[in-house]
PDB file of C-alpha atoms in Angstrom:
ATOM      1  CA  MET G   1     115.408 105.688  88.379  1.00 42.00           C
ATOM      2  CA  ALA G   2     113.235 102.980  89.930  1.00 48.00           C
ATOM      3  CA  ARG G   3     111.864 103.708  93.373  1.00 55.00           C
ATOM      4  CA  LEU G   4     113.013 101.569  96.268  1.00 56.00           C
ATOM      5  CA  PRO G   5     110.355  99.277  97.766  1.00 56.00           C
ATOM      6  CA  ARG G   6     108.550 100.586 100.833  1.00 66.00           C
ATOM      7  CA  LEU G   7     110.548  99.877 103.947  1.00 72.00           C
ATOM      8  CA  GLY G   8     109.101  97.633 106.636  1.00 82.00           C
ATOM      9  CA  ILE G   9     111.106  95.273 108.839  1.00 87.00           C
ATOM     10  CA  ALA G  10     109.349  93.450 111.655  1.00 91.00           C
ATOM     11  CA  GLY G  11     110.670  94.195 115.126  1.00 93.00           C
ATOM     12  CA  TRP G  12     112.748  97.237 114.157  1.00 94.00           C
ATOM     13  CA  PRO G  13     111.812 100.850 114.934  1.00 96.00           C
ATOM     14  CA  HIS G  14     111.062 103.064 111.928  1.00 96.00           C
ATOM     15  CA  LEU G  15     111.088 106.839 111.646  1.00 97.00           C
ATOM     16  CA  VAL G  16     108.202 107.774 109.350  1.00 97.00           C
ATOM     17  CA  VAL G  17     107.129 110.984 107.616  1.00 96.00           C
ATOM     18  CA  GLN G  18     103.906 111.466 105.657  1.00 96.00           C
ATOM     19  CA  ARG G  19     103.584 114.867 103.992  1.00 96.00           C
ATOM     20  CA  VAL G  20     100.562 116.551 102.450  1.00 96.00           C
ATOM     21  CA  HIS G  21     100.388 118.376  99.124  1.00 95.00           C
ATOM     22  CA  ASP G  22     101.812 121.888  98.935  1.00 92.00           C
ATOM     23  CA  GLY G  23      99.325 124.429 100.181  1.00 92.00           C
ATOM     24  CA  GLN G  24      97.305 121.850 102.110  1.00 95.00           C
ATOM     25  CA  LEU G  25      97.073 121.283 105.858  1.00 96.00           C
ATOM     26  CA  LEU G  26      97.363 117.947 107.610  1.00 98.00           C
ATOM     27  CA  ALA G  27      94.453 119.032 109.812  1.00 97.00           C
ATOM     28  CA  ARG G  28      92.461 122.259 109.830  1.00 97.00           C
ATOM     29  CA  ASP G  29      91.294 122.159 113.439  1.00 97.00           C
ATOM     30  CA  ASP G  30      91.242 120.035 116.581  1.00 98.00           C
ATOM     31  CA  GLN G  31      88.344 117.941 115.318  1.00 98.00           C
ATOM     32  CA  ASP G  32      90.475 116.887 112.358  1.00 98.00           C
ATOM     33  CA  ARG G  33      93.427 116.159 114.629  1.00 98.00           C
ATOM     34  CA  ARG G  34      91.339 113.959 116.906  1.00 98.00           C
ATOM     35  CA  ALA G  35      89.954 112.124 113.880  1.00 98.00           C
ATOM     36  CA  LEU G  36      93.464 111.525 112.550  1.00 98.00           C
ATOM     37  CA  LEU G  37      94.725 110.150 115.864  1.00 98.00           C
ATOM     38  CA  ASP G  38      91.633 107.952 116.241  1.00 98.00           C
ATOM     39  CA  ALA G  39      92.188 106.532 112.758  1.00 98.00           C
ATOM     40  CA  LEU G  40      95.872 105.971 113.450  1.00 98.00           C
ATOM     41  CA  ARG G  41      95.168 104.254 116.767  1.00 98.00           C
ATOM     42  CA  GLU G  42      92.576 101.932 115.245  1.00 98.00           C
ATOM     43  CA  ALA G  43      94.782 101.020 112.280  1.00 98.00           C
ATOM     44  CA  SER G  44      97.815 100.448 114.514  1.00 98.00           C
ATOM     45  CA  ARG G  45      95.901  98.066 116.744  1.00 98.00           C
ATOM     46  CA  GLN G  46      94.402  96.235 113.792  1.00 98.00           C
ATOM     47  CA  HIS G  47      97.653  95.701 111.914  1.00 98.00           C
ATOM     48  CA  GLY G  48     100.194  95.444 114.734  1.00 98.00           C
ATOM     49  CA  LEU G  49     102.118  98.713 114.836  1.00 98.00           C
ATOM     50  CA  SER G  50     103.544  99.977 118.140  1.00 98.00           C
ATOM     51  CA  VAL G  51     103.739 103.775 118.091  1.00 99.00           C
ATOM     52  CA  HIS G  52     106.473 105.066 120.399  1.00 99.00           C
ATOM     53  CA  ALA G  53     106.319 108.771 119.512  1.00 99.00           C
ATOM     54  CA  TYR G  54     104.420 111.038 117.125  1.00 99.00           C
ATOM     55  CA  CYS G  55     103.702 114.633 116.247  1.00 98.00           C
ATOM     56  CA  LEU G  56     101.108 116.294 114.057  1.00 98.00           C
ATOM     57  CA  ALA G  57     102.772 119.163 112.225  1.00 96.00           C
ATOM     58  CA  SER G  58     100.957 121.629 109.995  1.00 95.00           C
ATOM     59  CA  ASP G  59     101.921 119.857 106.782  1.00 96.00           C
ATOM     60  CA  HIS G  60     103.123 116.399 107.816  1.00 96.00           C
ATOM     61  CA  LEU G  61     102.806 113.533 110.257  1.00 97.00           C
ATOM     62  CA  HIS G  62     105.863 112.191 112.062  1.00 97.00           C
ATOM     63  CA  LEU G  63     105.909 108.723 113.645  1.00 98.00           C
ATOM     64  CA  LEU G  64     108.418 106.555 115.452  1.00 98.00           C
ATOM     65  CA  ALA G  65     106.973 103.061 115.427  1.00 98.00           C
ATOM     66  CA  THR G  66     107.836  99.360 115.407  1.00 98.00           C
ATOM     67  CA  PRO G  67     105.851  97.008 113.129  1.00 97.00           C
ATOM     68  CA  ALA G  68     105.029  93.477 114.276  1.00 97.00           C
ATOM     69  CA  SER G  69     105.244  92.254 110.670  1.00 95.00           C
ATOM     70  CA  ASP G  70     106.989  93.435 107.528  1.00 92.00           C
ATOM     71  CA  GLU G  71     103.639  94.582 106.117  1.00 94.00           C
ATOM     72  CA  ALA G  72     102.256  96.325 109.213  1.00 97.00           C
ATOM     73  CA  LEU G  73     103.591  99.828 108.572  1.00 96.00           C
ATOM     74  CA  SER G  74     102.387  99.896 104.975  1.00 95.00           C
ATOM     75  CA  LEU G  75      98.963  98.550 105.961  1.00 97.00           C
ATOM     76  CA  VAL G  76      98.583 101.176 108.677  1.00 98.00           C
ATOM     77  CA  MET G  77      99.489 104.037 106.361  1.00 96.00           C
ATOM     78  CA  GLN G  78      97.107 102.731 103.695  1.00 95.00           C
ATOM     79  CA  ALA G  79      94.296 102.449 106.254  1.00 96.00           C
ATOM     80  CA  LEU G  80      95.028 105.953 107.515  1.00 96.00           C
ATOM     81  CA  GLY G  81      94.696 107.292 103.994  1.00 92.00           C
ATOM     82  CA  ARG G  82      91.405 105.516 103.412  1.00 93.00           C
ATOM     83  CA  ARG G  83      89.751 106.453 106.684  1.00 96.00           C
ATOM     84  CA  TYR G  84      91.160 109.843 107.608  1.00 97.00           C
ATOM     85  CA  VAL G  85      91.530 111.376 104.162  1.00 95.00           C
ATOM     86  CA  ALA G  86      88.030 110.256 103.167  1.00 95.00           C
ATOM     87  CA  ALA G  87      86.543 111.792 106.329  1.00 96.00           C
ATOM     88  CA  TYR G  88      88.631 114.954 105.863  1.00 97.00           C
ATOM     89  CA  ASN G  89      87.356 115.342 102.301  1.00 96.00           C
ATOM     90  CA  ARG G  90      83.738 114.848 103.325  1.00 96.00           C
ATOM     91  CA  ARG G  91      83.973 117.314 106.169  1.00 97.00           C
ATOM     92  CA  HIS G  92      85.652 120.021 104.113  1.00 96.00           C
ATOM     93  CA  ALA G  93      83.808 119.360 100.844  1.00 96.00           C
ATOM     94  CA  ARG G  94      86.958 118.677  98.885  1.00 94.00           C
ATOM     95  CA  LEU G  95      88.027 116.093  96.336  1.00 92.00           C
ATOM     96  CA  GLY G  96      91.289 114.351  95.586  1.00 92.00           C
ATOM     97  CA  GLY G  97      94.205 113.082  97.587  1.00 93.00           C
ATOM     98  CA  LEU G  98      95.784 114.760 100.567  1.00 96.00           C
ATOM     99  CA  TRP G  99      99.098 112.924 100.765  1.00 96.00           C
ATOM    100  CA  ALA G 100     102.048 114.229  98.755  1.00 94.00           C
ATOM    101  CA  GLY G 101     103.068 110.807  97.478  1.00 90.00           C
ATOM    102  CA  ARG G 102     103.878 107.788  99.561  1.00 90.00           C
ATOM    103  CA  TYR G 103     105.231 108.002 103.071  1.00 93.00           C
ATOM    104  CA  ARG G 104     108.977 108.078 103.744  1.00 92.00           C
ATOM    105  CA  ALA G 105     110.478 105.748 106.328  1.00 92.00           C
ATOM    106  CA  THR G 106     113.861 104.699 107.630  1.00 92.00           C
ATOM    107  CA  VAL G 107     114.850 101.927 110.007  1.00 91.00           C
ATOM    108  CA  LEU G 108     117.146 102.699 112.919  1.00 92.00           C
ATOM    109  CA  ASP G 109     119.383 100.980 115.433  1.00 92.00           C
ATOM    110  CA  PRO G 110     117.404 101.291 118.685  1.00 94.00           C
ATOM    111  CA  ALA G 111     120.381 101.133 121.035  1.00 93.00           C
ATOM    112  CA  ARG G 112     122.008 104.145 119.388  1.00 92.00           C
ATOM    113  CA  TYR G 113     119.133 106.131 117.927  1.00 94.00           C
ATOM    114  CA  LEU G 114     115.720 105.324 119.388  1.00 97.00           C
ATOM    115  CA  LEU G 115     115.681 107.794 122.271  1.00 98.00           C
ATOM    116  CA  ASP G 116     117.240 110.480 120.079  1.00 97.00           C
ATOM    117  CA  ALA G 117     114.549 109.831 117.468  1.00 97.00           C
ATOM    118  CA  MET G 118     111.886 110.292 120.143  1.00 98.00           C
ATOM    119  CA  VAL G 119     113.443 113.635 121.066  1.00 98.00           C
ATOM    120  CA  PHE G 120     113.579 114.596 117.377  1.00 97.00           C
ATOM    121  CA  VAL G 121     109.873 113.865 116.918  1.00 98.00           C
ATOM    122  CA  GLU G 122     108.636 115.409 120.162  1.00 98.00           C
ATOM    123  CA  LEU G 123     110.636 118.633 119.810  1.00 97.00           C
ATOM    124  CA  HIS G 124     109.343 119.381 116.311  1.00 96.00           C
ATOM    125  CA  ALA G 125     106.807 122.026 117.350  1.00 95.00           C
ATOM    126  CA  TRP G 126     109.382 123.702 119.596  1.00 96.00           C
ATOM    127  CA  ARG G 127     112.034 123.711 116.842  1.00 94.00           C
ATOM    128  CA  ALA G 128     109.485 125.232 114.467  1.00 92.00           C
ATOM    129  CA  GLY G 129     108.760 128.042 116.936  1.00 92.00           C
ATOM    130  CA  GLN G 130     105.144 126.974 117.369  1.00 92.00           C
ATOM    131  CA  VAL G 131     105.362 126.534 121.150  1.00 95.00           C
ATOM    132  CA  ALA G 132     107.462 128.123 123.878  1.00 95.00           C
ATOM    133  CA  ARG G 133     108.016 124.812 125.668  1.00 95.00           C
ATOM    134  CA  ALA G 134     107.955 121.256 124.372  1.00 95.00           C
ATOM    135  CA  GLU G 135     105.124 120.290 126.725  1.00 96.00           C
ATOM    136  CA  ASP G 136     102.921 123.016 125.241  1.00 97.00           C
ATOM    137  CA  ASP G 137     102.498 120.896 122.114  1.00 97.00           C
ATOM    138  CA  MET G 138      99.070 119.344 122.542  1.00 97.00           C
ATOM    139  CA  TRP G 139      99.320 117.175 119.426  1.00 98.00           C
ATOM    140  CA  SER G 140     102.339 115.004 120.020  1.00 98.00           C
ATOM    141  CA  SER G 141     103.358 112.229 122.400  1.00 99.00           C
ATOM    142  CA  VAL G 142     105.468 114.577 124.529  1.00 98.00           C
ATOM    143  CA  ARG G 143     102.855 115.132 127.236  1.00 98.00           C
ATOM    144  CA  HIS G 144     102.396 111.385 127.599  1.00 98.00           C
ATOM    145  CA  HIS G 145     106.102 110.890 128.243  1.00 98.00           C
ATOM    146  CA  LEU G 146     106.197 113.771 130.711  1.00 98.00           C
ATOM    147  CA  GLY G 147     103.337 112.258 132.721  1.00 97.00           C
ATOM    148  CA  MET G 148     100.884 115.015 131.853  1.00 98.00           C
ATOM    149  CA  LYS G 149      98.362 112.693 130.178  1.00 96.00           C
ATOM    150  CA  THR G 150      97.872 109.055 129.235  1.00 97.00           C
ATOM    151  CA  ASP G 151      97.857 108.666 125.470  1.00 98.00           C
ATOM    152  CA  PRO G 152      96.185 105.442 124.284  1.00 97.00           C
ATOM    153  CA  LEU G 153      98.017 105.659 120.962  1.00 98.00           C
ATOM    154  CA  VAL G 154     101.470 105.385 122.538  1.00 99.00           C
ATOM    155  CA  SER G 155     103.193 102.084 123.254  1.00 98.00           C
ATOM    156  CA  ASP G 156     106.367 102.856 125.179  1.00 98.00           C
ATOM    157  CA  HIS G 157     109.542 101.158 123.998  1.00 98.00           C
ATOM    158  CA  ALA G 158     111.602  99.093 126.442  1.00 98.00           C
ATOM    159  CA  LEU G 159     114.394 101.662 126.200  1.00 98.00           C
ATOM    160  CA  PHE G 160     112.050 104.345 127.512  1.00 98.00           C
ATOM    161  CA  TRP G 161     111.063 102.081 130.407  1.00 98.00           C
ATOM    162  CA  GLY G 162     114.759 101.680 131.115  1.00 98.00           C
ATOM    163  CA  LEU G 163     115.068 105.380 131.979  1.00 98.00           C
ATOM    164  CA  GLY G 164     113.790 104.737 135.505  1.00 97.00           C
ATOM    165  CA  ASN G 165     112.158 102.282 137.876  1.00 97.00           C
ATOM    166  CA  THR G 166     109.087 104.430 138.509  1.00 97.00           C
ATOM    167  CA  PRO G 167     106.917 106.673 136.321  1.00 97.00           C
ATOM    168  CA  PHE G 168     108.285 109.710 138.166  1.00 97.00           C
ATOM    169  CA  GLU G 169     111.887 108.699 137.436  1.00 98.00           C
ATOM    170  CA  ARG G 170     111.142 108.087 133.757  1.00 98.00           C
ATOM    171  CA  GLU G 171     109.277 111.370 133.379  1.00 98.00           C
ATOM    172  CA  ALA G 172     112.072 113.322 135.066  1.00 98.00           C
ATOM    173  CA  ALA G 173     114.694 111.600 132.923  1.00 98.00           C
ATOM    174  CA  TRP G 174     112.700 112.367 129.815  1.00 98.00           C
ATOM    175  CA  ARG G 175     112.368 116.030 130.713  1.00 98.00           C
ATOM    176  CA  ARG G 176     116.152 116.198 131.065  1.00 98.00           C
ATOM    177  CA  ARG G 177     116.613 114.642 127.622  1.00 97.00           C
ATOM    178  CA  LEU G 178     114.182 117.102 126.058  1.00 98.00           C
ATOM    179  CA  GLU G 179     115.910 120.024 127.730  1.00 97.00           C
ATOM    180  CA  ALA G 180     119.281 118.776 126.468  1.00 96.00           C
ATOM    181  CA  GLY G 181     117.840 118.409 122.966  1.00 96.00           C
ATOM    182  CA  LEU G 182     119.875 117.185 120.013  1.00 95.00           C
ATOM    183  CA  SER G 183     122.953 118.608 118.386  1.00 94.00           C
ATOM    184  CA  MET G 184     122.518 120.278 115.023  1.00 94.00           C
ATOM    185  CA  SER G 185     124.342 117.396 113.331  1.00 92.00           C
ATOM    186  CA  ASP G 186     122.098 114.777 114.964  1.00 92.00           C
ATOM    187  CA  THR G 187     118.971 116.750 114.062  1.00 93.00           C
ATOM    188  CA  GLN G 188     120.116 117.005 110.457  1.00 92.00           C
ATOM    189  CA  ALA G 189     120.982 113.302 110.364  1.00 89.00           C
ATOM    190  CA  MET G 190     117.480 112.395 111.575  1.00 91.00           C
ATOM    191  CA  ALA G 191     115.811 114.671 109.048  1.00 91.00           C
ATOM    192  CA  GLN G 192     117.964 113.408 106.191  1.00 89.00           C
ATOM    193  CA  ALA G 193     117.391 109.754 107.090  1.00 89.00           C
ATOM    194  CA  ALA G 194     113.635 110.271 107.252  1.00 86.00           C
ATOM    195  CA  ARG G 195     113.723 112.019 103.878  1.00 86.00           C
ATOM    196  CA  THR G 196     115.990 109.556 102.039  1.00 84.00           C
ATOM    197  CA  GLY G 197     115.083 106.265 103.702  1.00 81.00           C
ATOM    198  CA  TRP G 198     118.702 105.324 104.386  1.00 79.00           C
ATOM    199  CA  ALA G 199     119.160 103.439 107.652  1.00 84.00           C
ATOM    200  CA  LEU G 200     120.378 105.047 110.856  1.00 82.00           C
ATOM    201  CA  MET G 201     122.816 102.377 111.978  1.00 76.00           C
ATOM    202  CA  PRO G 202     126.409 101.296 111.423  1.00 62.00           C
ATOM    203  CA  GLN G 203     127.211 100.293 107.837  1.00 73.00           C
ATOM    204  CA  GLU G 204     127.912  96.663 108.716  1.00 70.00           C
ATOM    205  CA  ALA G 205     124.570  96.291 110.521  1.00 65.00           C
ATOM    206  CA  ALA G 206     122.722  97.910 107.621  1.00 68.00           C
ATOM    207  CA  LEU G 207     124.293  95.496 105.139  1.00 69.00           C
ATOM    208  CA  LYS G 208     123.218  92.506 107.240  1.00 71.00           C
ATOM    209  CA  LEU G 209     119.671  93.817 107.630  1.00 68.00           C
ATOM    210  CA  ALA G 210     119.288  94.605 103.935  1.00 68.00           C
ATOM    211  CA  GLY G 211     118.480  90.956 103.225  1.00 66.00           C
ATOM    212  CA  SER G 212     115.441  91.117 105.503  1.00 66.00           C
ATOM    213  CA  ALA G 213     114.406  94.430 103.985  1.00 62.00           C
ATOM    214  CA  GLY G 214     114.646  93.189 100.410  1.00 64.00           C
ATOM    215  CA  ARG G 215     116.312  96.468  99.381  1.00 62.00           C
ATOM    216  CA  ARG G 216     119.394  98.572 100.003  1.00 61.00           C
ATOM    217  CA  LEU G 217     119.506 100.401 103.320  1.00 64.00           C
ATOM    218  CA  THR G 218     122.512 102.552 102.462  1.00 63.00           C
ATOM    219  CA  PRO G 219     123.293 104.584  99.335  1.00 61.00           C
ATOM    220  CA  LYS G 220     125.592 103.246  96.654  1.00 64.00           C
ATOM    221  CA  PRO G 221     129.145 104.606  96.778  1.00 59.00           C
ATOM    222  CA  ARG G 222     129.576 107.694  94.643  1.00 57.00           C
ATOM    223  CA  GLY G 223     131.802 107.743  91.592  1.00 51.00           C
ATOM    224  CA  ARG G 224     133.008 104.997  89.315  1.00 55.00           C
ATOM    225  CA  PRO G 225     133.967 101.682  90.916  1.00 49.00           C
ATOM    226  CA  ARG G 226     137.669 101.148  91.473  1.00 53.00           C
ATOM    227  CA  LYS G 227     139.404  98.781  89.100  1.00 52.00           C
ATOM    228  CA  ALA G 228     140.601  95.492  90.462  1.00 46.00           C
ATOM    229  CA  ALA G 229     144.324  95.437  91.214  1.00 44.00           C
ATOM    230  CA  HIS G 230     145.066  93.037  88.343  1.00 44.00           C
ATOM    231  CA  ASP G 231     143.314  95.398  85.888  1.00 41.00           C
ATOM    232  CA  GLU G 232     145.456  98.397  86.778  1.00 41.00           C
ATOM    233  CA  VAL G 233     148.369  99.133  84.438  1.00 38.00           C
ATOM    234  CA  PRO G 234     151.629 100.220  86.119  1.00 41.00           C
ATOM    235  CA  ALA G 235     152.801 103.621  84.994  1.00 43.00           C
ATOM    236  CA  SER G 236     156.044 102.144  83.594  1.00 42.00           C
ATOM    237  CA  GLU G 237     154.085  99.793  81.318  1.00 40.00           C
ATOM    238  CA  GLY G 238     151.887 102.518  80.002  1.00 41.00           C
ATOM    239  CA  LYS G 239     154.750 104.491  78.541  1.00 38.00           C
TER     240      LYS G 239
END
């Protein structure tokens, strides 16, 4: 089966996952993590990608980001592979690729899903049992949104700004959202969408946006297509 083209639609937020090969680590220590974030920040600025949330997991990178052009996301991920992976290989005296294939991405309806997607990304370390509290994750955007640091990689979405009129109000509102978390069904929907690339939005909206994407945004219906009414044979005629 032919692979779908890489997804990239200007002006729409994308949930992105880039995994590493089995048995490998995304970063071995804090020096690697800083190098990865530096490379991501530089590439995002160069190619026009606004990063709204991120987390560095042990074996994958999660991003929520909006590209300024259809090509921006792909260009950023290519640049990240060239700069970070090359530096990682030099530092650790290794050869070969680090990424387990191409990145996975899905586009989402911001009004319905953007803030939930931010929660999904920023609670990853907590869900995985790596930290006792979300804000203990030093390698995600969560501390930026809680007002504990200023992260130069993060470009806050307008919907985040809409959580309050002051930084204090936004930070308090965000803490409440993190504490509320996501339902199991919403968490699974986010993970599945990121894995499959199918859009997180109503079916009608996805069909309209598919033209801009140049590919399907929803899976094909399962099973054989229904016959047209004029092709169906009444039971009485089939006897």
